[in-house]
Amino acid sequence: MRHLAFLGRRLVGTVPVLLGISVIVFFMIHLVPGDPARTLLGNRATDEAVAALHARFGLDQPLWQQYLSFLGRLLHGDLGRSILYDTDVSELVGLRLPATLWLLVAATVLALLISIPLAVLAATHRGRAADQVVRAVPLLGLGMPTFWVGIMLVLLLALKVHAFPVSGFGKTPVQHLSSIVLPGLTIALAMTPILIRSLRTSMIGVLDSDYVVTARAKGLSHRRVILAHTLRNASVSSITVLGVNIAYLVGSTLVVERVFALPGLGTMMLDAIFNRDFPVVQGVTLVFALMVVAVNLLTDLAHAALDPRIELA
């Protein structure tokens, strides 16, 4: 019951956040030089054609009136109509959202699969060679640009080894899974150094606690002590770190999707920015904001589920 009450309060608190984001995005995108009508029609378009396109999409109105019109449509679930594609933005988002969600899920799963074993290895071999290697090597990935890591993975695992597709998203679930591994790994490599460091530090603190010493004194196996007692309690603080990184990496999907030619929201947003497609930029930004809010909400709920002592406020 307390989870439902917390969820309701957080959803209500999301409304002013989204309203503030809509104001900032709307007026900032209109500061970008260039006329969307002129960009779409070309430099040789007549003034009459440009004026007609302005009137069609309401671009001839004052900015405050355009924003009020946008806000009114938004309250009815209408994100507007794309200037570039001449299609409802909601429909475009529905077509592109699955690829972005696949990417975020794949990145999270791969980051956990890499980080958890390495953090356990480092924490249980504190101060030894394994600990030093685990702490040092992942930092190389943290210092490398995401687009460069993606290109290197394509050269190594796609062009040389032919283990994964070079780009695209495929049409079947199996093709989706195969196509999303390299983009997901690219993002995961940027997350793992922070996750490993956080989980290792937490595990070292838990390993020195009294209840772990007691569990060992009772004769529990090393594996059970690590999985049932140490890892569960150490993961409470790391869940927050994971959630913050996922929320931050929602925006970084723009670069990764462009490198791997994924038909996601990031690619569509970049195309919209270059073509001054204001409705698409506004709509996708709001969707990204909702995704960040959802990630933060799930992080809080997971935090409370792992540690019942935490009060949801």
C-alpha positions as semicolon CSV with decimal commas, in nm:
position;residue;x (nm);y (nm);z (nm)
1;M;0,000;0,000;0,000
2;R;0,283;0,239;0,084
3;H;0,431;0,169;-0,260
4;L;0,107;0,273;-0,430
5;A;0,090;0,593;-0,227
6;F;0,452;0,669;-0,311
7;L;0,386;0,598;-0,679
8;G;0,089;0,835;-0,679
9;R;0,289;1,117;-0,519
10;R;0,573;1,074;-0,765
11;L;0,340;1,077;-1,065
12;V;0,180;1,398;-0,943
13;G;0,524;1,550;-0,892
14;T;0,612;1,460;-1,251
15;V;0,358;1,708;-1,391
16;P;0,546;2,033;-1,303
17;V;0,873;1,872;-1,415
18;L;0,733;1,792;-1,759
19;L;0,573;2,137;-1,780
20;G;0,907;2,304;-1,706
21;I;1,084;2,084;-1,962
22;S;0,823;2,167;-2,225
23;V;0,877;2,541;-2,170
24;I;1,257;2,516;-2,189
25;V;1,261;2,289;-2,494
26;F;0,997;2,486;-2,682
27;F;1,169;2,821;-2,654
28;M;1,526;2,687;-2,688
29;I;1,449;2,502;-3,012
30;H;1,310;2,826;-3,156
31;L;1,644;2,993;-3,084
32;V;1,814;2,759;-3,334
33;P;1,892;2,953;-3,653
34;G;1,700;2,854;-3,962
35;D;1,344;2,838;-4,088
36;P;1,187;2,487;-4,088
37;A;0,970;2,580;-4,385
38;R;1,268;2,707;-4,584
39;T;1,471;2,400;-4,484
40;L;1,197;2,165;-4,600
41;L;1,111;2,343;-4,925
42;G;1,467;2,442;-5,022
43;N;1,632;2,775;-5,092
44;R;1,451;2,816;-5,424
45;A;1,105;2,801;-5,268
46;T;0,883;3,101;-5,331
47;D;0,775;3,329;-5,049
48;E;0,416;3,224;-5,107
49;A;0,501;2,855;-5,057
50;V;0,695;2,931;-4,740
51;A;0,409;3,144;-4,606
52;A;0,158;2,869;-4,683
53;L;0,367;2,613;-4,491
54;H;0,401;2,857;-4,200
55;A;0,023;2,897;-4,189
56;R;-0,035;2,521;-4,211
57;F;0,180;2,441;-3,905
58;G;0,102;2,760;-3,714
59;L;0,454;2,896;-3,746
60;D;0,320;3,240;-3,841
61;Q;0,177;3,289;-3,491
62;P;0,359;3,455;-3,198
63;L;0,575;3,219;-2,992
64;W;0,355;3,242;-2,684
65;Q;0,052;3,149;-2,888
66;Q;0,237;2,859;-3,050
67;Y;0,334;2,732;-2,706
68;L;-0,021;2,755;-2,572
69;S;-0,142;2,562;-2,878
70;F;0,128;2,300;-2,820
71;L;0,036;2,274;-2,451
72;G;-0,333;2,242;-2,530
73;R;-0,266;1,954;-2,771
74;L;-0,032;1,795;-2,517
75;L;-0,304;1,785;-2,252
76;H;-0,505;1,572;-2,495
77;G;-0,211;1,339;-2,564
78;D;-0,132;1,500;-2,900
79;L;0,239;1,570;-2,955
80;G;0,171;1,758;-3,277
81;R;0,247;1,684;-3,641
82;S;0,594;1,647;-3,788
83;I;0,692;1,914;-4,039
84;L;0,946;1,686;-4,207
85;Y;0,746;1,361;-4,222
86;D;0,395;1,515;-4,229
87;T;0,289;1,251;-3,975
88;D;0,168;1,263;-3,617
89;V;0,463;1,274;-3,378
90;S;0,293;1,017;-3,154
91;E;0,290;0,770;-3,443
92;L;0,658;0,833;-3,517
93;V;0,747;0,787;-3,150
94;G;0,556;0,458;-3,142
95;L;0,755;0,332;-3,440
96;R;1,096;0,438;-3,305
97;L;1,053;0,372;-2,931
98;P;1,104;-0,009;-2,942
99;A;1,459;0,017;-3,078
100;T;1,557;0,264;-2,803
101;L;1,402;0,047;-2,532
102;W;1,583;-0,260;-2,666
103;L;1,907;-0,064;-2,653
104;L;1,860;0,053;-2,294
105;V;1,759;-0,293;-2,170
106;A;2,051;-0,459;-2,351
107;A;2,297;-0,204;-2,212
108;T;2,166;-0,253;-1,857
109;V;2,176;-0,634;-1,876
110;L;2,525;-0,641;-2,027
111;A;2,653;-0,389;-1,773
112;L;2,524;-0,606;-1,488
113;L;2,663;-0,925;-1,641
114;I;3,005;-0,763;-1,664
115;S;3,006;-0,561;-1,342
116;I;2,873;-0,806;-1,084
117;P;3,124;-1,090;-1,137
118;L;3,418;-0,849;-1,161
119;A;3,310;-0,656;-0,851
120;V;3,272;-0,982;-0,654
121;L;3,614;-1,096;-0,775
122;A;3,776;-0,767;-0,675
123;A;3,606;-0,750;-0,334
124;T;3,689;-1,109;-0,240
125;H;4,053;-1,064;-0,350
126;R;4,104;-0,721;-0,199
127;G;4,456;-0,587;-0,245
128;R;4,566;-0,878;-0,466
129;A;4,655;-0,884;-0,834
130;A;4,297;-0,966;-0,943
131;D;4,167;-0,667;-0,750
132;Q;4,420;-0,433;-0,908
133;V;4,347;-0,556;-1,260
134;V;3,969;-0,530;-1,217
135;R;4,000;-0,177;-1,083
136;A;4,240;-0,057;-1,354
137;V;4,129;-0,214;-1,684
138;P;3,764;-0,094;-1,688
139;L;3,882;0,264;-1,643
140;L;4,013;0,250;-2,000
141;G;3,657;0,221;-2,124
142;L;3,550;0,517;-1,911
143;G;3,809;0,743;-2,075
144;M;3,721;0,652;-2,434
145;P;3,453;0,836;-2,635
146;T;3,139;0,630;-2,681
147;F;3,133;0,672;-3,059
148;W;3,497;0,552;-3,084
149;V;3,423;0,243;-2,873
150;G;3,128;0,166;-3,099
151;I;3,335;0,199;-3,415
152;M;3,608;-0,027;-3,270
153;L;3,351;-0,292;-3,178
154;V;3,213;-0,280;-3,530
155;L;3,560;-0,322;-3,682
156;L;3,651;-0,609;-3,449
157;L;3,332;-0,807;-3,391
158;A;3,129;-0,722;-3,703
159;L;3,373;-0,672;-3,990
160;K;3,656;-0,906;-3,884
161;V;3,487;-1,177;-3,678
162;H;3,143;-1,142;-3,845
163;A;2,975;-1,228;-3,515
164;F;2,719;-0,948;-3,525
165;P;2,555;-0,721;-3,785
166;V;2,734;-0,397;-3,870
167;S;2,425;-0,183;-3,837
168;G;2,047;-0,184;-3,853
169;F;1,786;-0,342;-3,628
170;G;1,645;-0,635;-3,826
171;K;1,283;-0,739;-3,854
172;T;1,245;-1,041;-3,624
173;P;1,310;-1,071;-3,247
174;V;1,618;-1,284;-3,316
175;Q;1,753;-1,020;-3,555
176;H;1,673;-0,749;-3,301
177;L;1,868;-0,936;-3,034
178;S;2,166;-0,991;-3,262
179;S;2,167;-0,629;-3,382
180;I;2,141;-0,477;-3,035
181;V;2,440;-0,657;-2,877
182;L;2,713;-0,424;-3,008
183;P;2,524;-0,099;-2,936
184;G;2,430;-0,230;-2,593
185;L;2,788;-0,334;-2,523
186;T;2,908;0,011;-2,626
187;I;2,691;0,176;-2,362
188;A;2,758;-0,098;-2,106
189;L;3,135;-0,044;-2,125
190;A;3,081;0,317;-2,025
191;M;2,875;0,212;-1,723
192;T;3,080;-0,079;-1,588
193;P;3,373;0,114;-1,431
194;I;3,138;0,313;-1,207
195;L;2,925;0,009;-1,119
196;I;3,227;-0,207;-1,040
197;R;3,377;0,057;-0,816
198;S;3,049;0,117;-0,631
199;L;2,964;-0,250;-0,582
200;R;3,321;-0,343;-0,484
201;T;3,333;-0,070;-0,217
202;S;2,995;-0,174;-0,078
203;M;3,088;-0,542;-0,072
204;I;3,412;-0,474;0,115
205;G;3,214;-0,292;0,382
206;V;2,960;-0,576;0,407
207;L;3,229;-0,847;0,417
208;D;3,369;-0,688;0,734
209;S;3,029;-0,674;0,905
210;D;2,937;-0,886;1,206
211;Y;2,655;-1,083;1,042
212;V;2,884;-1,202;0,761
213;V;3,143;-1,313;1,016
214;T;2,864;-1,495;1,203
215;A;2,743;-1,662;0,883
216;R;3,091;-1,793;0,816
217;A;3,126;-1,913;1,175
218;K;2,806;-2,116;1,129
219;G;2,977;-2,305;0,848
220;L;2,793;-2,157;0,550
221;S;2,969;-2,205;0,219
222;H;3,164;-1,917;0,066
223;R;2,923;-1,904;-0,228
224;R;2,617;-1,879;-0,004
225;V;2,777;-1,609;0,210
226;I;2,857;-1,403;-0,099
227;L;2,524;-1,446;-0,280
228;A;2,275;-1,457;0,007
229;H;2,432;-1,218;0,254
230;T;2,700;-1,001;0,098
231;L;2,582;-0,928;-0,256
232;R;2,219;-0,859;-0,165
233;N;2,307;-0,606;0,105
234;A;2,589;-0,446;-0,095
235;S;2,364;-0,397;-0,398
236;V;2,134;-0,152;-0,216
237;S;2,363;0,147;-0,270
238;S;2,471;0,025;-0,615
239;I;2,107;0,023;-0,731
240;T;2,105;0,402;-0,696
241;V;2,428;0,431;-0,894
242;L;2,283;0,207;-1,165
243;G;1,964;0,412;-1,186
244;V;2,151;0,741;-1,213
245;N;2,370;0,602;-1,491
246;I;2,077;0,460;-1,687
247;A;1,895;0,793;-1,661
248;Y;2,208;0,973;-1,780
249;L;2,263;0,728;-2,066
250;V;1,910;0,779;-2,199
251;G;2,045;1,092;-2,365
252;S;2,363;0,921;-2,489
253;T;2,159;0,686;-2,704
254;L;2,155;0,963;-2,966
255;V;2,522;0,904;-3,048
256;V;2,511;0,524;-3,026
257;E;2,202;0,497;-3,244
258;R;2,368;0,714;-3,506
259;V;2,686;0,502;-3,506
260;F;2,494;0,176;-3,548
261;A;2,215;0,318;-3,769
262;L;1,946;0,208;-3,523
263;P;1,597;0,339;-3,607
264;G;1,539;0,473;-3,256
265;L;1,431;0,796;-3,095
266;G;1,787;0,930;-3,084
267;T;1,835;0,903;-3,459
268;M;1,497;1,061;-3,524
269;M;1,573;1,346;-3,286
270;L;1,905;1,426;-3,455
271;D;1,735;1,429;-3,796
272;A;1,464;1,655;-3,654
273;I;1,722;1,899;-3,514
274;F;1,907;1,921;-3,844
275;N;1,581;1,977;-4,033
276;R;1,431;2,220;-3,775
277;D;1,139;1,983;-3,715
278;F;1,021;2,154;-3,396
279;P;0,728;1,922;-3,308
280;V;0,944;1,608;-3,326
281;V;1,221;1,762;-3,111
282;Q;0,966;1,868;-2,850
283;G;0,786;1,535;-2,853
284;V;1,097;1,318;-2,832
285;T;1,243;1,535;-2,555
286;L;0,928;1,487;-2,347
287;V;0,943;1,111;-2,407
288;F;1,308;1,107;-2,294
289;A;1,206;1,304;-1,985
290;L;0,934;1,051;-1,906
291;M;1,187;0,768;-1,946
292;V;1,425;0,936;-1,700
293;V;1,141;0,986;-1,450
294;A;1,041;0,619;-1,491
295;V;1,398;0,500;-1,435
296;N;1,430;0,710;-1,119
297;L;1,095;0,580;-0,993
298;L;1,191;0,216;-1,056
299;T;1,523;0,278;-0,883
300;D;1,349;0,404;-0,569
301;L;1,110;0,108;-0,568
302;A;1,394;-0,142;-0,616
303;H;1,587;0,031;-0,339
304;A;1,295;-0,005;-0,101
305;A;1,235;-0,369;-0,203
306;L;1,595;-0,463;-0,123
307;D;1,599;-0,274;0,204
308;P;1,259;-0,266;0,387
309;R;1,403;-0,018;0,639
310;I;1,391;0,253;0,373
311;E;1,089;0,481;0,400
312;L;0,929;0,589;0,076
313;A;0,837;0,956;0,101
